[in-house]
Structures are given as C-alpha cells and as structure tokens.
C-alpha cells in the first residue's frame, strides 16, 4: 500500500529530481519542466508550484542557499536538495515503480455508466474515440522515433509506457466495437429493448445477493 507522504503532489517528485542535478530558483524549475515536457507525464498545476516548493522546504526536503535580486526584479530564492530530500525522492521512486496501485480514468468511469446511452450512440462514440486514438498513437510513435535519434532511451521510457497503454486501449476499443456492431455483445438485445421501452429487462437486472457482494468487494 502506498505511503502517506508529507508532500504527495507528483510535481514535488519532479522538483526534487531537478534539484538533484543542481540548485535552482522556482521560475527556473518551471521553465526547465516545460522545456522537458514533464506536463505530458504528470498533471501539473503551474499555479501551485510555489506552494509545492514551500512545502518541500517546510518538511526539510529542500533548503534555500541564496537570496538575490537583479535590478528592480523581486528577490529570487535559489534552493538545493537536502539529504532528507534525496532519501525521500529515492523512496518515493521505489514505491511508484515497484508497487502497483489502482489508478482511475475518466474513460473507465464513463464505461461504468454506458448503459444510460443507447447502443447505437455508444457505437458512434467509440468509433470517434478509436479514430482519435489511432491518429494520436501514430503521431506519438513518430515523435518517439524522432526523439530516439536525439535522446538516450532512459529519457523516453515514460513516453513508451504511455504509448503502450494507448495502443492497448485502441485494440480493446476496436474489439468492443466489433462485438457491438456484429451483435455478439452479450445482452445487447436487452440493452436496445431498455432504450426502446424504458423498462429494464429482467436479463439486465442484477440479483440482490450479487449486488451486495459487488459492493462489499468495492468497499474493501
């Protein structure tokens, strides 16, 4: 089970990694993260960067080493990582890479309530998604190939992982579409009947004992 961390925002992980390389001030950190495209692999709220920096300092993971001012510019504080920060970074990375964790996606949430839409609309939406995935994956593959000629693979593995996930999603959506369009999807007739009559067919009713068991499994 993942640990509860004093600073859990994944932006902190990237900031600690930057400071492992050299001391930096916050604006320099943000510029470097943008330049390296880190917002493609983690969700970054740029407005929270200074708050994350303050929290890292508060818990002793980084420390100020210089406060300077250039002309009329505001004071600029340069930070460096501490030994506690190095230990936290390594421990955090070991957890993220070595410990599988349940992650949730918007697509999965939508699929969980898909019965609200009629099958034909679902088919149209999945076709749209498949077209978008196919185009996006082709573009991502081309970008990876170009970057591979410029950068060591070590700096591309996160992009490879993302592409692998999206390709798996593309294949799965394609398979689901085939079942829905050729009629082999179990219960599709009852699904259509529900949207035609407004009455939930018995075939789609979940027995009370199974519903309770499902709830128990989810809550545990």
Short mmCIF file of C-alpha atoms in Angstrom, two decimals:
data_model
loop_
_atom_site.label_atom_id
_atom_site.label_comp_id
_atom_site.label_asym_id
_atom_site.label_seq_id
_atom_site.Cartn_x
_atom_site.Cartn_y
_atom_site.Cartn_z
CA UNK A 1 0.00 0.00 0.00
CA UNK A 2 1.39 3.46 -0.90
CA UNK A 3 2.69 5.53 1.97
CA UNK A 4 1.14 8.78 3.13
CA UNK A 5 3.75 11.36 2.25
CA UNK A 6 4.31 14.77 3.78
CA UNK A 7 4.31 16.24 0.26
CA UNK A 8 2.35 13.97 -2.09
CA UNK A 9 1.88 16.21 -5.16
CA UNK A 10 3.71 14.50 -8.04
CA UNK A 11 5.07 17.89 -9.05
CA UNK A 12 7.26 17.60 -5.94
CA UNK A 13 8.81 14.44 -7.39
CA UNK A 14 9.92 16.31 -10.50
CA UNK A 15 11.20 19.28 -8.48
CA UNK A 16 13.31 17.04 -6.24
CA UNK A 17 14.72 15.34 -9.35
CA UNK A 18 15.67 18.73 -10.83
CA UNK A 19 17.39 19.77 -7.63
CA UNK A 20 19.36 16.51 -7.61
CA UNK A 21 21.09 17.92 -10.68
CA UNK A 22 21.77 21.46 -9.46
CA UNK A 23 20.34 24.24 -7.27
CA UNK A 24 17.57 26.26 -8.94
CA UNK A 25 15.09 29.02 -8.21
CA UNK A 26 11.35 28.37 -8.75
CA UNK A 27 10.98 30.17 -12.08
CA UNK A 28 13.97 28.22 -13.41
CA UNK A 29 12.38 24.97 -12.19
CA UNK A 30 9.13 25.74 -14.02
CA UNK A 31 10.95 26.70 -17.24
CA UNK A 32 13.02 23.50 -17.17
CA UNK A 33 9.97 21.29 -16.59
CA UNK A 34 8.17 22.93 -19.51
CA UNK A 35 11.22 22.56 -21.73
CA UNK A 36 11.42 18.86 -20.91
CA UNK A 37 7.69 18.33 -21.44
CA UNK A 38 7.08 16.96 -17.95
CA UNK A 39 3.48 18.16 -18.11
CA UNK A 40 2.92 15.32 -20.60
CA UNK A 41 3.59 12.63 -17.98
CA UNK A 42 2.22 14.23 -14.81
CA UNK A 43 -0.69 16.60 -14.28
CA UNK A 44 0.88 19.91 -13.33
CA UNK A 45 -0.96 22.89 -11.90
CA UNK A 46 1.66 25.56 -12.57
CA UNK A 47 -0.05 27.92 -10.14
CA UNK A 48 0.73 25.53 -7.28
CA UNK A 49 4.48 25.30 -7.99
CA UNK A 50 5.47 27.90 -5.40
CA UNK A 51 3.24 26.22 -2.81
CA UNK A 52 4.89 22.85 -3.50
CA UNK A 53 8.32 24.47 -3.16
CA UNK A 54 7.30 25.98 0.17
CA UNK A 55 6.04 22.62 1.43
CA UNK A 56 9.24 20.87 0.38
CA UNK A 57 11.19 23.46 2.34
CA UNK A 58 8.80 23.23 5.30
CA UNK A 59 9.44 19.50 5.68
CA UNK A 60 13.19 19.78 5.19
CA UNK A 61 13.42 18.21 1.73
CA UNK A 62 14.96 21.32 0.20
CA UNK A 63 16.67 24.41 1.62
CA UNK A 64 17.38 27.95 0.48
CA UNK A 65 21.02 28.58 -0.38
CA UNK A 66 20.86 32.09 -1.86
CA UNK A 67 18.52 35.06 -2.00
CA UNK A 68 19.45 37.50 -4.75
CA UNK A 69 17.93 40.49 -6.54
CA UNK A 70 18.72 41.82 -10.02
CA UNK A 71 17.87 45.47 -10.50
CA UNK A 72 14.22 46.14 -9.74
CA UNK A 73 13.27 42.49 -10.04
CA UNK A 74 11.75 40.75 -6.97
CA UNK A 75 14.05 38.75 -4.75
CA UNK A 76 14.92 35.34 -6.14
CA UNK A 77 15.49 32.39 -3.81
CA UNK A 78 17.66 29.52 -5.01
CA UNK A 79 17.06 26.10 -3.44
CA UNK A 80 19.06 22.91 -3.16
CA UNK A 81 18.00 19.41 -2.17
CA UNK A 82 18.84 18.15 1.32
CA UNK A 83 19.88 14.65 2.40
CA UNK A 84 16.33 14.12 3.66
CA UNK A 85 15.08 15.18 0.22
CA UNK A 86 17.39 12.71 -1.52
CA UNK A 87 16.17 9.90 0.72
CA UNK A 88 12.51 10.88 0.15
CA UNK A 89 12.99 11.02 -3.63
CA UNK A 90 14.58 7.57 -3.81
CA UNK A 91 11.98 6.02 -1.51
CA UNK A 92 9.14 7.60 -3.49
CA UNK A 93 10.53 6.38 -6.81
CA UNK A 94 10.94 2.84 -5.46
CA UNK A 95 7.27 2.88 -4.45
CA UNK A 96 5.99 4.33 -7.73
CA UNK A 97 7.95 1.88 -9.88
CA UNK A 98 7.77 -1.24 -7.73
CA UNK A 99 4.30 -1.13 -6.14
CA UNK A 100 1.25 -1.48 -8.44
CA UNK A 101 -1.57 0.89 -7.49
CA UNK A 102 -5.19 1.12 -8.63
CA UNK A 103 -5.46 4.15 -10.92
CA UNK A 104 -8.72 5.61 -12.17
CA UNK A 105 -9.50 7.12 -15.57
CA UNK A 106 -12.35 9.24 -16.94
CA UNK A 107 -12.89 6.71 -19.73
CA UNK A 108 -13.32 3.90 -17.22
CA UNK A 109 -15.84 6.00 -15.28
CA UNK A 110 -17.80 6.61 -18.49
CA UNK A 111 -17.79 2.92 -19.40
CA UNK A 112 -19.18 2.10 -15.98
CA UNK A 113 -22.35 4.10 -16.78
CA UNK A 114 -22.51 3.37 -20.52
CA UNK A 115 -25.89 1.65 -20.29
CA UNK A 116 -27.52 5.08 -19.93
CA UNK A 117 -26.84 5.61 -23.65
CA UNK A 118 -28.45 3.52 -26.40
CA UNK A 119 -26.17 1.00 -28.13
CA UNK A 120 -26.10 2.84 -31.47
CA UNK A 121 -24.95 6.05 -29.83
CA UNK A 122 -22.33 4.09 -27.89
CA UNK A 123 -21.08 2.64 -31.17
CA UNK A 124 -20.77 6.10 -32.71
CA UNK A 125 -18.88 7.46 -29.71
CA UNK A 126 -16.50 4.50 -29.66
CA UNK A 127 -15.81 4.96 -33.38
CA UNK A 128 -14.94 8.60 -32.70
CA UNK A 129 -12.65 7.54 -29.88
CA UNK A 130 -10.99 4.85 -31.99
CA UNK A 131 -10.31 7.31 -34.81
CA UNK A 132 -8.78 9.77 -32.32
CA UNK A 133 -6.67 7.06 -30.67
CA UNK A 134 -5.38 5.74 -33.98
CA UNK A 135 -4.30 9.19 -35.14
CA UNK A 136 -2.83 10.12 -31.77
CA UNK A 137 -0.88 6.88 -31.45
CA UNK A 138 0.57 7.23 -34.94
CA UNK A 139 1.69 10.77 -34.13
CA UNK A 140 3.15 9.72 -30.79
CA UNK A 141 5.06 6.88 -32.44
CA UNK A 142 6.54 9.30 -34.98
CA UNK A 143 7.54 11.72 -32.22
CA UNK A 144 9.19 8.91 -30.26
CA UNK A 145 11.14 7.81 -33.30
CA UNK A 146 12.41 11.35 -33.86
CA UNK A 147 13.30 11.83 -30.19
CA UNK A 148 15.03 8.45 -30.13
CA UNK A 149 17.60 9.81 -32.56
CA UNK A 150 18.37 12.68 -30.19
CA UNK A 151 17.96 11.37 -26.63
CA UNK A 152 19.04 8.27 -24.68
CA UNK A 153 16.19 5.79 -24.25
CA UNK A 154 16.34 6.33 -20.46
CA UNK A 155 14.62 9.68 -21.00
CA UNK A 156 11.91 8.21 -23.23
CA UNK A 157 10.65 5.22 -21.23
CA UNK A 158 7.73 7.18 -19.75
CA UNK A 159 6.59 8.10 -23.27
CA UNK A 160 6.97 4.46 -24.36
CA UNK A 161 4.79 3.38 -21.44
CA UNK A 162 2.11 5.94 -22.31
CA UNK A 163 2.07 4.78 -25.93
CA UNK A 164 1.82 1.13 -24.85
CA UNK A 165 -1.22 1.95 -22.72
CA UNK A 166 -2.89 3.89 -25.52
CA UNK A 167 -2.22 1.11 -28.03
CA UNK A 168 -3.77 -1.41 -25.64
CA UNK A 169 -6.79 0.89 -25.31
CA UNK A 170 -7.02 1.21 -29.10
CA UNK A 171 -7.01 -2.58 -29.51
CA UNK A 172 -9.61 -3.04 -26.76
CA UNK A 173 -11.95 -0.39 -28.17
CA UNK A 174 -11.64 -1.96 -31.62
CA UNK A 175 -12.60 -5.35 -30.18
CA UNK A 176 -15.56 -3.93 -28.26
CA UNK A 177 -16.79 -2.13 -31.37
CA UNK A 178 -16.69 -5.38 -33.33
CA UNK A 179 -18.87 -7.11 -30.72
CA UNK A 180 -21.36 -4.25 -30.64
CA UNK A 181 -21.66 -3.96 -34.40
CA UNK A 182 -21.88 -7.67 -35.20
CA UNK A 183 -24.35 -8.31 -32.38
CA UNK A 184 -22.14 -10.73 -30.43
CA UNK A 185 -22.00 -8.47 -27.35
CA UNK A 186 -23.91 -10.35 -24.59
CA UNK A 187 -27.19 -8.66 -23.68
CA UNK A 188 -27.18 -6.11 -26.49
CA UNK A 189 -30.77 -7.03 -27.39
CA UNK A 190 -31.95 -6.34 -23.85
CA UNK A 191 -29.95 -3.11 -23.87
CA UNK A 192 -31.76 -1.96 -27.01
CA UNK A 193 -35.09 -3.04 -25.54
CA UNK A 194 -34.47 -0.91 -22.46
CA UNK A 195 -33.99 2.22 -24.58
CA UNK A 196 -37.00 1.42 -26.79
CA UNK A 197 -39.45 0.74 -23.93
CA UNK A 198 -37.96 2.48 -20.91
CA UNK A 199 -38.34 -0.76 -18.95
CA UNK A 200 -35.30 -2.61 -17.65
CA UNK A 201 -35.43 -6.19 -18.96
CA UNK A 202 -35.00 -8.98 -16.43
CA UNK A 203 -31.84 -10.02 -18.27
CA UNK A 204 -30.16 -6.80 -17.15
CA UNK A 205 -31.27 -6.97 -13.53
CA UNK A 206 -28.51 -7.80 -11.05
CA UNK A 207 -29.60 -10.27 -8.32
CA UNK A 208 -29.63 -8.64 -4.89
CA UNK A 209 -27.08 -11.10 -3.45
CA UNK A 210 -24.61 -10.43 -6.27
CA UNK A 211 -25.14 -6.67 -5.96
CA UNK A 212 -24.32 -6.89 -2.26
CA UNK A 213 -21.24 -8.97 -2.92
CA UNK A 214 -20.09 -6.48 -5.57
CA UNK A 215 -20.49 -3.62 -3.13
CA UNK A 216 -18.53 -5.46 -0.49
CA UNK A 217 -15.70 -6.14 -2.91
CA UNK A 218 -15.58 -2.49 -3.95
CA UNK A 219 -15.58 -1.19 -0.41
CA UNK A 220 -12.87 -3.49 0.88
#
